[in-house]
Short mmCIF file of C-alpha atoms in Angstrom, two decimals:
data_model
loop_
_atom_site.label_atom_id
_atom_site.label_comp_id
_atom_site.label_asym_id
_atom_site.label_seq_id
_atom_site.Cartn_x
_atom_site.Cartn_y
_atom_site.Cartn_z
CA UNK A 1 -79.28 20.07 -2.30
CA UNK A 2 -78.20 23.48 -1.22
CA UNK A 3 -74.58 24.92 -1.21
CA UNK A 4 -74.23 24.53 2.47
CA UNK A 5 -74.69 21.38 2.18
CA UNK A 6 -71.74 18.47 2.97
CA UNK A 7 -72.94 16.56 0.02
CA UNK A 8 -72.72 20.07 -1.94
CA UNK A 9 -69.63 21.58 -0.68
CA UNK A 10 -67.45 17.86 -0.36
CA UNK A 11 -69.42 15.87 -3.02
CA UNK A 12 -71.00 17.71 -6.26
CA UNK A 13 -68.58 20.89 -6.47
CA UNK A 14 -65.69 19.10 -6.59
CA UNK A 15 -66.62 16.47 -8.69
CA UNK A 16 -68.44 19.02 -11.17
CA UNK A 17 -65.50 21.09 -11.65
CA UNK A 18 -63.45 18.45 -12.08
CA UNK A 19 -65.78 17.32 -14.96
CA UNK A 20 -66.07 20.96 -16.72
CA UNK A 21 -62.41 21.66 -16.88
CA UNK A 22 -61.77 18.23 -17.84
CA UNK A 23 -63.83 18.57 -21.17
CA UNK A 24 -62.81 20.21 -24.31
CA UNK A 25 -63.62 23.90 -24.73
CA UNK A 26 -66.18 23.36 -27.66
CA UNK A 27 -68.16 20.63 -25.08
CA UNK A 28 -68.02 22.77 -21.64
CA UNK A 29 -71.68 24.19 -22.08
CA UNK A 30 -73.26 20.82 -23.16
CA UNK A 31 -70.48 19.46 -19.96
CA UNK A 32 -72.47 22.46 -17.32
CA UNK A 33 -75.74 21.64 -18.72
CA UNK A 34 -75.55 17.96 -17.77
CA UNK A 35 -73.93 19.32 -14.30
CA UNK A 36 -76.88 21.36 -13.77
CA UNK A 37 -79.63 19.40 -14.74
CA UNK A 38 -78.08 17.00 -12.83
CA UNK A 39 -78.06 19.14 -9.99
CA UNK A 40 -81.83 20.07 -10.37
CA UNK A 41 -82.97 16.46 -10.65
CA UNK A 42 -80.87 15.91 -7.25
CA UNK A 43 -83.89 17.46 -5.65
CA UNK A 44 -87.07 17.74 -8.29
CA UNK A 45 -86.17 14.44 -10.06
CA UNK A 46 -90.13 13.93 -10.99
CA UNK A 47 -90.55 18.08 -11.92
CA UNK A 48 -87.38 17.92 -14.06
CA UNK A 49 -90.34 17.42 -16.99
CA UNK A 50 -91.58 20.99 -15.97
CA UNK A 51 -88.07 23.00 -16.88
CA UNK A 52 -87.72 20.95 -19.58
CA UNK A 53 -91.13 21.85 -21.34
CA UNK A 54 -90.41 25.56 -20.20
CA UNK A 55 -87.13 25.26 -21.79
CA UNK A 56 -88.55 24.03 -25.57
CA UNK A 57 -91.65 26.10 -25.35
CA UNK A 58 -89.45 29.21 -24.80
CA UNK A 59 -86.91 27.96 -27.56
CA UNK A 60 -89.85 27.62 -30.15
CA UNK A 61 -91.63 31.11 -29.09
CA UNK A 62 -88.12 32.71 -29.16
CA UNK A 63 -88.00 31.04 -32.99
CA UNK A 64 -91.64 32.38 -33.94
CA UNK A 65 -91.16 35.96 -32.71
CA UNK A 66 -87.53 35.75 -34.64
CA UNK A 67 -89.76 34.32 -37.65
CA UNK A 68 -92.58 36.73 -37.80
CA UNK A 69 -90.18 39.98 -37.17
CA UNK A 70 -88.55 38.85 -40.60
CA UNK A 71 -91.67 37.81 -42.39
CA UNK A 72 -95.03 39.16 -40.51
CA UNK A 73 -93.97 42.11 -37.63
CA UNK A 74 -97.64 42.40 -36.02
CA UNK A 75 -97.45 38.65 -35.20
CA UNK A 76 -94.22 38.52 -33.43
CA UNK A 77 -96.40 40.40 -30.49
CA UNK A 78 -99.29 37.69 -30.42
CA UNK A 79 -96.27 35.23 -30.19
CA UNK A 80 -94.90 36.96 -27.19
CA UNK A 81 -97.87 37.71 -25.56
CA UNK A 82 -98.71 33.99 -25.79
CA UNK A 83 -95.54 33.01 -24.79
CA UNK A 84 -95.77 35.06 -21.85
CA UNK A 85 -99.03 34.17 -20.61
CA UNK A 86 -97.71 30.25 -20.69
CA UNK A 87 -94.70 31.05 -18.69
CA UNK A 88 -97.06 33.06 -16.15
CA UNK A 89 -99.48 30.10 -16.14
CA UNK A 90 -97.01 27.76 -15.19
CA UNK A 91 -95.70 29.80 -12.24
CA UNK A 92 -99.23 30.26 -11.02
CA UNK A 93 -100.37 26.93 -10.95
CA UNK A 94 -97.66 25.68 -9.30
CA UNK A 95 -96.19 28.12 -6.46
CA UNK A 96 -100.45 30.10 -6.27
CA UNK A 97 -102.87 27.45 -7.24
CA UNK A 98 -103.51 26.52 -3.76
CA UNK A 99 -103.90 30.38 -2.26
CA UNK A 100 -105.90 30.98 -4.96
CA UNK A 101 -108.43 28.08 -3.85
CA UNK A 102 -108.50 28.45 -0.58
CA UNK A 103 -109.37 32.22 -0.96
CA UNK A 104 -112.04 31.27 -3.64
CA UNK A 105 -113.25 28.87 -1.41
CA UNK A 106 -113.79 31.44 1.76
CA UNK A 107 -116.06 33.16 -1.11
CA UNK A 108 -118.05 29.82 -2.85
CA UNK A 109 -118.73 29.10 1.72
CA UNK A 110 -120.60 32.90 1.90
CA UNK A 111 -122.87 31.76 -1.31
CA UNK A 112 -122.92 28.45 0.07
CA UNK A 113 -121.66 26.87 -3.06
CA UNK A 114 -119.38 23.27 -2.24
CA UNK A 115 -115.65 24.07 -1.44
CA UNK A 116 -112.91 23.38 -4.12
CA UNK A 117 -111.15 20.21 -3.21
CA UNK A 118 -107.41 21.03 -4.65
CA UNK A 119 -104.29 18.54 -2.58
CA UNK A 120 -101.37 20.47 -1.95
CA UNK A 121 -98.99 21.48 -5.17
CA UNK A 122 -95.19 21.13 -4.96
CA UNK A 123 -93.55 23.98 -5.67
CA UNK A 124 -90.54 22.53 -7.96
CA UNK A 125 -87.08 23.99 -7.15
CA UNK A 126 -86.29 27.63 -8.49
CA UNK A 127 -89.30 27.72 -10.47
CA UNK A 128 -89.90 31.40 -10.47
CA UNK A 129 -86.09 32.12 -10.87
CA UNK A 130 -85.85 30.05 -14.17
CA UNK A 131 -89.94 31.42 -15.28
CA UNK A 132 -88.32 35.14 -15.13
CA UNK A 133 -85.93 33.81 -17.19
CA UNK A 134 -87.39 32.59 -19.24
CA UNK A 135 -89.85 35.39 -20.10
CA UNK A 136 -86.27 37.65 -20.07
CA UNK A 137 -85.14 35.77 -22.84
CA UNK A 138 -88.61 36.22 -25.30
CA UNK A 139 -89.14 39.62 -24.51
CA UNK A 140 -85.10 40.24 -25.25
CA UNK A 141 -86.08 38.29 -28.46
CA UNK A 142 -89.07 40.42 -29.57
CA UNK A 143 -87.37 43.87 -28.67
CA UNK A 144 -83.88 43.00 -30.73
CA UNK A 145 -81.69 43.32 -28.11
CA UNK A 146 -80.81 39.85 -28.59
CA UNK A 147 -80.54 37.28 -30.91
CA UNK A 148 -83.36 34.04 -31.00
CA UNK A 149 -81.17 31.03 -30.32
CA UNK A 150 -80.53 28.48 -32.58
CA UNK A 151 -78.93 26.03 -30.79
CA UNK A 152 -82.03 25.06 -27.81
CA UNK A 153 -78.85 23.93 -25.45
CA UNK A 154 -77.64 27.19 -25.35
CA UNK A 155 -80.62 28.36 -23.94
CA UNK A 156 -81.66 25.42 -22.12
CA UNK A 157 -77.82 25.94 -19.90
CA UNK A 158 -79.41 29.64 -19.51
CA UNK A 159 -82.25 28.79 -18.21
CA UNK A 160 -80.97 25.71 -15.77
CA UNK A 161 -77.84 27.41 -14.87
CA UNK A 162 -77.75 25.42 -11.38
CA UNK A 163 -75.22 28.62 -9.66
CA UNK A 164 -78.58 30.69 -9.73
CA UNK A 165 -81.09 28.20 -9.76
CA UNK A 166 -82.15 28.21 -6.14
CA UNK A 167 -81.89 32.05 -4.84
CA UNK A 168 -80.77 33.99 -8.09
CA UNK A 169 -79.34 36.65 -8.97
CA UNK A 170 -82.16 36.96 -11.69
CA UNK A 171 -80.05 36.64 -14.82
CA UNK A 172 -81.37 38.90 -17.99
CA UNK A 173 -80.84 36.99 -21.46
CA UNK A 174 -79.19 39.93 -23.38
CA UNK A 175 -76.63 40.16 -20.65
CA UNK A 176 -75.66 37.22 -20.42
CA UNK A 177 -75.50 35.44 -24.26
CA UNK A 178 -72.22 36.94 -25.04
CA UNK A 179 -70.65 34.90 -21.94
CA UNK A 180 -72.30 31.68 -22.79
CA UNK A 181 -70.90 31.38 -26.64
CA UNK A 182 -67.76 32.41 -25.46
CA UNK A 183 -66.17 33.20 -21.91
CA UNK A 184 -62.78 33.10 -20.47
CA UNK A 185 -61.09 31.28 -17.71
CA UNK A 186 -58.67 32.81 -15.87
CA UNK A 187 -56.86 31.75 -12.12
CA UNK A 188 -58.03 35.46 -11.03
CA UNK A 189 -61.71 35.17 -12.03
CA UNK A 190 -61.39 31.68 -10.31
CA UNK A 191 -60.49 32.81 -7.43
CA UNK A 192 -62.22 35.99 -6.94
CA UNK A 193 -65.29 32.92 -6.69
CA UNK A 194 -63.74 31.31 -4.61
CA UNK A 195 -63.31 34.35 -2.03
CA UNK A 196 -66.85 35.35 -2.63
CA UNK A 197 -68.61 31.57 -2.38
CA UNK A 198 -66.54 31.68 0.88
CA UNK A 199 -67.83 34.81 1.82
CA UNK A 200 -71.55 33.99 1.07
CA UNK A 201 -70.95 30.49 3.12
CA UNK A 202 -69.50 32.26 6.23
CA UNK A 203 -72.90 34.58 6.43
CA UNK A 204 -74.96 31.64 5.77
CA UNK A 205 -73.77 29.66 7.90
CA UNK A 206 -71.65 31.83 10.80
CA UNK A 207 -74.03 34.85 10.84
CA UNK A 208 -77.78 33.83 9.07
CA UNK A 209 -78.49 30.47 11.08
CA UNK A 210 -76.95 31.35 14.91
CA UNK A 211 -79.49 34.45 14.33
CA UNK A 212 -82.09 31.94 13.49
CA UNK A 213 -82.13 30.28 16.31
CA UNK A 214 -82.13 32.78 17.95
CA UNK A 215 -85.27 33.96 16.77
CA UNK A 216 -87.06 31.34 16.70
CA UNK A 217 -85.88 30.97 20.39
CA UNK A 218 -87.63 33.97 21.24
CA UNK A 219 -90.64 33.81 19.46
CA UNK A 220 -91.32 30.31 20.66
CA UNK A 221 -91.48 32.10 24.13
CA UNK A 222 -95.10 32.14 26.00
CA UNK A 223 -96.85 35.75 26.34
CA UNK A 224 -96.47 35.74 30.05
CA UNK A 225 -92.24 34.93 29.36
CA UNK A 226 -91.89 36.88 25.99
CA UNK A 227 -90.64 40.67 27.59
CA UNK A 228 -90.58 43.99 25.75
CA UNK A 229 -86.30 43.82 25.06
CA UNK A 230 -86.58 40.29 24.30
CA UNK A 231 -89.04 40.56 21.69
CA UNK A 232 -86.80 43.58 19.73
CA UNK A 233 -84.04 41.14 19.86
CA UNK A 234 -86.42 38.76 18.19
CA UNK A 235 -87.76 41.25 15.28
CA UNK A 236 -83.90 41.99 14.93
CA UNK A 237 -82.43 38.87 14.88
CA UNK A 238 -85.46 37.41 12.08
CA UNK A 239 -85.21 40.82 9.86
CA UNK A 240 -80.82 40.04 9.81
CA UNK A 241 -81.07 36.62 9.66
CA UNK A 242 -83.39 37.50 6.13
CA UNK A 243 -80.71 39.60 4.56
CA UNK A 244 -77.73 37.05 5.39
CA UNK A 245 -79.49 34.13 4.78
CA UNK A 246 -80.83 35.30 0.98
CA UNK A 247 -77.22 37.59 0.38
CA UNK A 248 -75.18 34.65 1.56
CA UNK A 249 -77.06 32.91 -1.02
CA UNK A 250 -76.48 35.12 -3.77
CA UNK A 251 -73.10 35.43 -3.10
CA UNK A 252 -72.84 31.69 -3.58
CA UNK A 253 -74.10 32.29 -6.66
CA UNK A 254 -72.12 34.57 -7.90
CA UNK A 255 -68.91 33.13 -6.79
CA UNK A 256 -69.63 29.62 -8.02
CA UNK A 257 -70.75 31.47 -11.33
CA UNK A 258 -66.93 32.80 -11.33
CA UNK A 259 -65.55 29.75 -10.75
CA UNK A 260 -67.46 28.31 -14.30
CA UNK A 261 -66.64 31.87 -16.31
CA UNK A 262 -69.65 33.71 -15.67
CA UNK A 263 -69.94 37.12 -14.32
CA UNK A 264 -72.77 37.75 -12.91
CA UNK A 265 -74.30 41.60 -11.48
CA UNK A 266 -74.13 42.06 -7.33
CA UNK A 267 -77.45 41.25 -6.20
CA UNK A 268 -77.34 43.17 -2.44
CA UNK A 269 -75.90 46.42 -1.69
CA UNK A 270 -76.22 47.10 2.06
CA UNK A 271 -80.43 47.48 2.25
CA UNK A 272 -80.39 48.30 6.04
CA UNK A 273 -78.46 51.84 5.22
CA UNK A 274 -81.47 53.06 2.57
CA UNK A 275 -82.95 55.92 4.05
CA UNK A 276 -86.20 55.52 2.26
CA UNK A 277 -88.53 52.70 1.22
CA UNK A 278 -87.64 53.57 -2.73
CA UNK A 279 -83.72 53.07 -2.03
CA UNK A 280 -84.28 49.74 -0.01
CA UNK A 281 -85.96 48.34 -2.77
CA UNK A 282 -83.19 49.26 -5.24
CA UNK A 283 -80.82 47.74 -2.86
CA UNK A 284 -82.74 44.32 -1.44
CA UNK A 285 -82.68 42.07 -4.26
CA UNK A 286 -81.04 44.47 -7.25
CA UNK A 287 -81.62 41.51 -10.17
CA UNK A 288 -85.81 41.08 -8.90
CA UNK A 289 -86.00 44.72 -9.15
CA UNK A 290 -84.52 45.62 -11.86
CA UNK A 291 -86.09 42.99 -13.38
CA UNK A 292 -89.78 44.25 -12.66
CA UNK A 293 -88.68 47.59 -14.10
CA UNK A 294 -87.24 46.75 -17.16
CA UNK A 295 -89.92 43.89 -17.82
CA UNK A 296 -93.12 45.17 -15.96
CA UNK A 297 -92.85 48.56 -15.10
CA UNK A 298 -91.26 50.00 -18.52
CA UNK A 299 -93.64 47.45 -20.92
CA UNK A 300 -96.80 48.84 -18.81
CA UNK A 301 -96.10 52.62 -19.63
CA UNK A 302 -93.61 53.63 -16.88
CA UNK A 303 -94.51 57.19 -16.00
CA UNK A 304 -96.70 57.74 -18.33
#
């Protein structure tokens, strides 16, 4: 189910904010949690299992490295590190199990060794999103600059938040905790998501798709048909149909996250206007990259 969707836009939306701001304040987050695993079983109803183990294996290694900071410091790295490594397994041998076969296999044909039979993997819905997040959240744990939960549904609605399931923004853990024990609603907030979920729709579905078509148009062209002008207005239309298509998406995001309290960080800021490769990547994707720096790039050494 994705936000463009009739059954989205006239079916679940309504109904699910009817349901959160129905319920009680103390029972909205156990209220959006239902909403959103709801929402993720719409469409991975047999991999709903998979968040749900990432979920309490993240709880219990966020409880372990809280433990052994307290009681036994050098452990609360071998905690992380593990937990780490299982949130990295599970991403790989879903969404690169199979390109990591095939490749081998291209290698085990040169020493004539028989090919790896492997059937094709499902990649569950927003499964690198919610991994990221998920490593976020232990590696926020281990470096103090947040607090392990105690309660596993607090961090099970961070982790399944269905606004950013699908496309993102990337939500870090420390950003976000103070908004999910206690946020405010307010008619302005509210509607500033409504403007932007409108806005993301309108490039979806006005601007993103049309250019699609286009493209796809054009490149299903023959050599002997496909000219030199055409095939620029091809490579143009495919490279803005990118950028509206995954911005309209995070816009959606955003906004519906405004319309259940949450305020989450822009996740585009005009990438075709960088002037070198190092600005476009701060401004294609702001959450992923951000992300890799604070998690990868920083824990690796930086510039040292």
């Amino acid at each position: 189910m994705v936000f463009s969707s009739p059954i989205f836009l006239f079916g679940f939306l309504p109904l699910a904010l009817l349901i959160y701001y129905s319920t009680p304040s103390a029972t909205k987050n156990a209220a959006l949690l239902l909403i959103s695993l709801l929402f993720y079983t719409w469409g991975e109803v047999f991999y709903l299992g998979v968040m749900l183990g990432s979920i309490f294996s993240n709880y219990i290694f966020g409880r372990l490295i809280h433990y052994a900071h307290n009681t036994r410091p050098p452990k609360s790295k071998f905690f992380l590190t593990t937990g780490i490594i299982i949130n990295i397994a599970l991403l790989i041998s879903f969404k690169y199990a199979n390109f990591i076969t095939d490749n081998l296999n291209i290698v085990l044909s040169q020493a004539h060794i028989p090919a790896i039979n492997l059937a094709p993997i499902h990649l569950p819905l927003g499964i690198s999103f919610f991994t990221f997040q998920a490593i976020s959240y232990i590696v926020d744990v281990y470096r103090k600059e947040a607090k392990a939960q105690k309660n596993i549904l607090d961090l099970a609605l961070y982790i399944s938040l269905f606004p950013q399931l699908i496309a993102g923004p990337i939500i870090r853990f420390h950003d976000i905790t103070q908004q999910i024990t206690s946020r405010s609603h307010t008619i302005n907030l509210f509607a500033s998501g409504v403007i932007k979920f409108t806005y993301g729709l309108a490039k979806k579905m006005l601007i993103a798709n049309p250019l699609g078509e286009a493209a796809d148009n054009i490149f299903a062209l023959g050599s002997t048909e496909l000219t030199m002008p055409l095939a620029w207005i091809g490579i143009l239309s495919y490279s803005l149909q990118i950028y509206f298509d995954f911005s309209g998406y995070s816009d959606m995001a955003i906004g519906l996250g405004r319309m259940f309290g949450f305020r989450f960080q822009e996740n585009f800021n005009y990438p075709y206007i960088a002037t070198s490769l190092r600005e476009f990547w701060r401004r294609w994707h702001i959450s992923l990259s951000t992300w890799f720096r604070d998690y990868v790039y920083f824990s690796l050494g930086g510039n040292r």
